[in-house]
């Protein structure tokens, strides 16, 4: 009986997700992923996904639609002026993956640390960035406090995802929202502003 293409893809994606999380997106060969998925045909992965980037997109695509829908829903419900609502809209959709996507969280943290999160113009994080920008000072925007909030979110979620599952993630999630809110709300001190001005003057 010829192999089922859908089942082959499912096995390859599951294998890649697990190995990318454990050893890094660039730390495992496509041949290893293929073998780990039980594929005797050494070209199966390339046939279905083309290359590493195509396989990575397929891994992310397993989780992102639900995250996107969840985040857009939270952004729609944000109260005017509430940084905590915005922090929750960033954190909660990803934290929900602690229940069924811990390897996914470890992979996305790798991408964020490399400065290349998988995003397109319709990505909910881009909408989040725009909404946050209207609530930050120009100095905070220049200091990339939005990206700092994103990085804190994914680093902490990946750390949590690497630990044994907890009975409940509610306290962790609420505290992480508090931390992200604090990052967004942090005022730029006079010292930092002066150093930033000196840096800008020296680059002219």
mmCIF file of C-alpha atoms in Angstrom, residues 9-150:
data_model
loop_
_atom_site.group_PDB
_atom_site.id
_atom_site.type_symbol
_atom_site.label_atom_id
_atom_site.label_comp_id
_atom_site.label_asym_id
_atom_site.label_seq_id
_atom_site.Cartn_x
_atom_site.Cartn_y
_atom_site.Cartn_z
ATOM 1 C CA UNK A 9 3.569 15.097 6.615
ATOM 2 C CA UNK A 10 2.145 14.807 10.107
ATOM 3 C CA UNK A 11 4.962 12.525 11.226
ATOM 4 C CA UNK A 12 7.640 14.748 9.700
ATOM 5 C CA UNK A 13 6.229 17.891 11.312
ATOM 6 C CA UNK A 14 5.928 16.197 14.713
ATOM 7 C CA UNK A 15 9.482 14.914 14.472
ATOM 8 C CA UNK A 16 10.827 18.307 13.419
ATOM 9 C CA UNK A 17 8.964 20.121 16.193
ATOM 10 C CA UNK A 18 10.397 17.840 18.852
ATOM 11 C CA UNK A 19 13.970 17.893 17.530
ATOM 12 C CA UNK A 20 14.019 21.628 16.770
ATOM 13 C CA UNK A 21 12.934 22.287 20.358
ATOM 14 C CA UNK A 22 15.459 19.906 21.901
ATOM 15 C CA UNK A 23 18.521 20.661 19.760
ATOM 16 C CA UNK A 24 17.857 23.951 18.025
ATOM 17 C CA UNK A 25 16.424 24.829 14.638
ATOM 18 C CA UNK A 26 19.882 24.552 13.065
ATOM 19 C CA UNK A 27 21.156 21.808 15.366
ATOM 20 C CA UNK A 28 19.580 18.815 13.669
ATOM 21 C CA UNK A 29 19.938 17.598 10.102
ATOM 22 C CA UNK A 30 17.021 17.039 7.769
ATOM 23 C CA UNK A 31 18.213 13.447 7.368
ATOM 24 C CA UNK A 32 17.848 12.929 11.141
ATOM 25 C CA UNK A 33 14.336 14.379 11.119
ATOM 26 C CA UNK A 34 13.415 12.144 8.216
ATOM 27 C CA UNK A 35 14.751 9.048 9.989
ATOM 28 C CA UNK A 36 13.166 9.997 13.311
ATOM 29 C CA UNK A 37 9.809 10.210 11.554
ATOM 30 C CA UNK A 38 10.276 6.641 10.352
ATOM 31 C CA UNK A 39 10.656 7.546 6.691
ATOM 32 C CA UNK A 40 12.680 5.083 4.628
ATOM 33 C CA UNK A 41 12.519 7.375 1.629
ATOM 34 C CA UNK A 42 15.365 9.822 2.309
ATOM 35 C CA UNK A 43 13.834 12.443 0.023
ATOM 36 C CA UNK A 44 10.392 12.456 1.684
ATOM 37 C CA UNK A 45 11.051 15.630 3.660
ATOM 38 C CA UNK A 46 12.343 17.581 0.681
ATOM 39 C CA UNK A 47 9.437 16.333 -1.418
ATOM 40 C CA UNK A 48 6.800 17.595 1.019
ATOM 41 C CA UNK A 49 8.454 20.745 2.407
ATOM 42 C CA UNK A 50 11.293 21.694 0.089
ATOM 43 C CA UNK A 51 13.881 22.667 2.685
ATOM 44 C CA UNK A 52 14.446 23.487 6.357
ATOM 45 C CA UNK A 53 12.646 26.829 6.065
ATOM 46 C CA UNK A 54 9.593 25.172 4.535
ATOM 47 C CA UNK A 55 9.525 22.560 7.278
ATOM 48 C CA UNK A 56 9.864 25.245 9.969
ATOM 49 C CA UNK A 57 6.927 27.147 8.464
ATOM 50 C CA UNK A 58 4.846 23.980 8.593
ATOM 51 C CA UNK A 59 5.751 23.447 12.270
ATOM 52 C CA UNK A 60 4.723 27.009 13.160
ATOM 53 C CA UNK A 61 1.562 26.766 11.079
ATOM 54 C CA UNK A 62 0.281 23.960 13.333
ATOM 55 C CA UNK A 63 -0.102 26.442 16.184
ATOM 56 C CA UNK A 64 -0.334 29.967 14.829
ATOM 57 C CA UNK A 65 -3.939 30.150 13.556
ATOM 58 C CA UNK A 66 -5.363 29.611 17.041
ATOM 59 C CA UNK A 67 -2.870 32.051 18.559
ATOM 60 C CA UNK A 68 -3.727 34.681 15.955
ATOM 61 C CA UNK A 69 -7.454 34.354 16.550
ATOM 62 C CA UNK A 70 -7.008 34.500 20.320
ATOM 63 C CA UNK A 71 -4.764 37.589 20.203
ATOM 64 C CA UNK A 72 -6.994 39.525 17.805
ATOM 65 C CA UNK A 73 -9.940 38.792 20.078
ATOM 66 C CA UNK A 74 -8.041 40.131 23.109
ATOM 67 C CA UNK A 75 -6.865 43.203 21.191
ATOM 68 C CA UNK A 76 -10.461 43.931 20.187
ATOM 69 C CA UNK A 77 -11.407 43.881 23.879
ATOM 70 C CA UNK A 78 -8.539 46.056 25.182
ATOM 71 C CA UNK A 79 -9.704 48.926 27.380
ATOM 72 C CA UNK A 80 -8.465 52.375 26.292
ATOM 73 C CA UNK A 81 -5.201 53.226 27.994
ATOM 74 C CA UNK A 82 -4.748 49.813 29.656
ATOM 75 C CA UNK A 83 -1.187 48.603 29.225
ATOM 76 C CA UNK A 84 -2.032 45.471 31.211
ATOM 77 C CA UNK A 85 -4.733 44.559 28.689
ATOM 78 C CA UNK A 86 -2.144 44.927 25.929
ATOM 79 C CA UNK A 87 0.383 42.878 27.888
ATOM 80 C CA UNK A 88 -2.256 40.177 28.368
ATOM 81 C CA UNK A 89 -3.004 40.193 24.641
ATOM 82 C CA UNK A 90 0.658 39.463 23.981
ATOM 83 C CA UNK A 91 1.125 36.842 26.687
ATOM 84 C CA UNK A 92 -2.096 34.842 27.028
ATOM 85 C CA UNK A 93 -2.376 33.358 23.512
ATOM 86 C CA UNK A 94 1.204 32.080 23.733
ATOM 87 C CA UNK A 95 0.909 30.934 27.365
ATOM 88 C CA UNK A 96 -2.072 28.798 26.364
ATOM 89 C CA UNK A 97 0.424 26.703 24.377
ATOM 90 C CA UNK A 98 1.890 25.457 27.652
ATOM 91 C CA UNK A 99 -1.013 23.006 27.527
ATOM 92 C CA UNK A 100 -0.414 21.611 24.049
ATOM 93 C CA UNK A 101 2.599 23.261 22.405
ATOM 94 C CA UNK A 102 5.566 23.394 24.746
ATOM 95 C CA UNK A 103 8.020 22.486 21.986
ATOM 96 C CA UNK A 104 6.512 25.220 19.810
ATOM 97 C CA UNK A 105 7.249 27.809 22.523
ATOM 98 C CA UNK A 106 10.876 26.693 22.711
ATOM 99 C CA UNK A 107 11.217 27.026 18.939
ATOM 100 C CA UNK A 108 9.658 30.485 18.732
ATOM 101 C CA UNK A 109 11.955 31.734 21.501
ATOM 102 C CA UNK A 110 14.923 30.716 19.347
ATOM 103 C CA UNK A 111 13.555 32.750 16.450
ATOM 104 C CA UNK A 112 12.861 35.800 18.609
ATOM 105 C CA UNK A 113 16.364 35.686 20.062
ATOM 106 C CA UNK A 114 17.717 35.658 16.525
ATOM 107 C CA UNK A 115 15.576 38.683 15.671
ATOM 108 C CA UNK A 116 13.529 36.824 13.082
ATOM 109 C CA UNK A 117 10.100 35.919 14.448
ATOM 110 C CA UNK A 118 7.861 34.410 11.799
ATOM 111 C CA UNK A 119 5.584 37.330 10.964
ATOM 112 C CA UNK A 120 3.796 38.814 7.997
ATOM 113 C CA UNK A 121 1.899 42.123 7.608
ATOM 114 C CA UNK A 122 -1.274 40.509 8.929
ATOM 115 C CA UNK A 123 0.388 39.001 11.986
ATOM 116 C CA UNK A 124 -1.371 39.906 15.238
ATOM 117 C CA UNK A 125 1.926 40.892 16.851
ATOM 118 C CA UNK A 126 2.254 43.680 14.280
ATOM 119 C CA UNK A 127 -1.181 44.940 15.293
ATOM 120 C CA UNK A 128 -0.108 44.694 18.928
ATOM 121 C CA UNK A 129 3.047 46.718 18.216
ATOM 122 C CA UNK A 130 0.983 49.480 16.610
ATOM 123 C CA UNK A 131 -1.436 49.651 19.509
ATOM 124 C CA UNK A 132 1.386 49.735 22.066
ATOM 125 C CA UNK A 133 3.255 52.454 20.181
ATOM 126 C CA UNK A 134 0.457 54.959 20.775
ATOM 127 C CA UNK A 135 0.907 54.499 24.543
ATOM 128 C CA UNK A 136 4.711 54.799 24.734
ATOM 129 C CA UNK A 137 6.948 57.836 24.791
ATOM 130 C CA UNK A 138 9.146 58.516 21.760
ATOM 131 C CA UNK A 139 12.176 57.638 23.913
ATOM 132 C CA UNK A 140 10.679 54.276 24.894
ATOM 133 C CA UNK A 141 9.968 53.504 21.253
ATOM 134 C CA UNK A 142 13.545 54.374 20.285
ATOM 135 C CA UNK A 143 14.762 52.053 23.035
ATOM 136 C CA UNK A 144 12.641 49.245 21.552
ATOM 137 C CA UNK A 145 10.642 48.595 24.724
ATOM 138 C CA UNK A 146 8.064 46.765 22.600
ATOM 139 C CA UNK A 147 10.656 44.252 21.435
ATOM 140 C CA UNK A 148 11.989 43.952 24.982
ATOM 141 C CA UNK A 149 8.470 43.025 26.120
ATOM 142 C CA UNK A 150 8.220 40.447 23.333
#
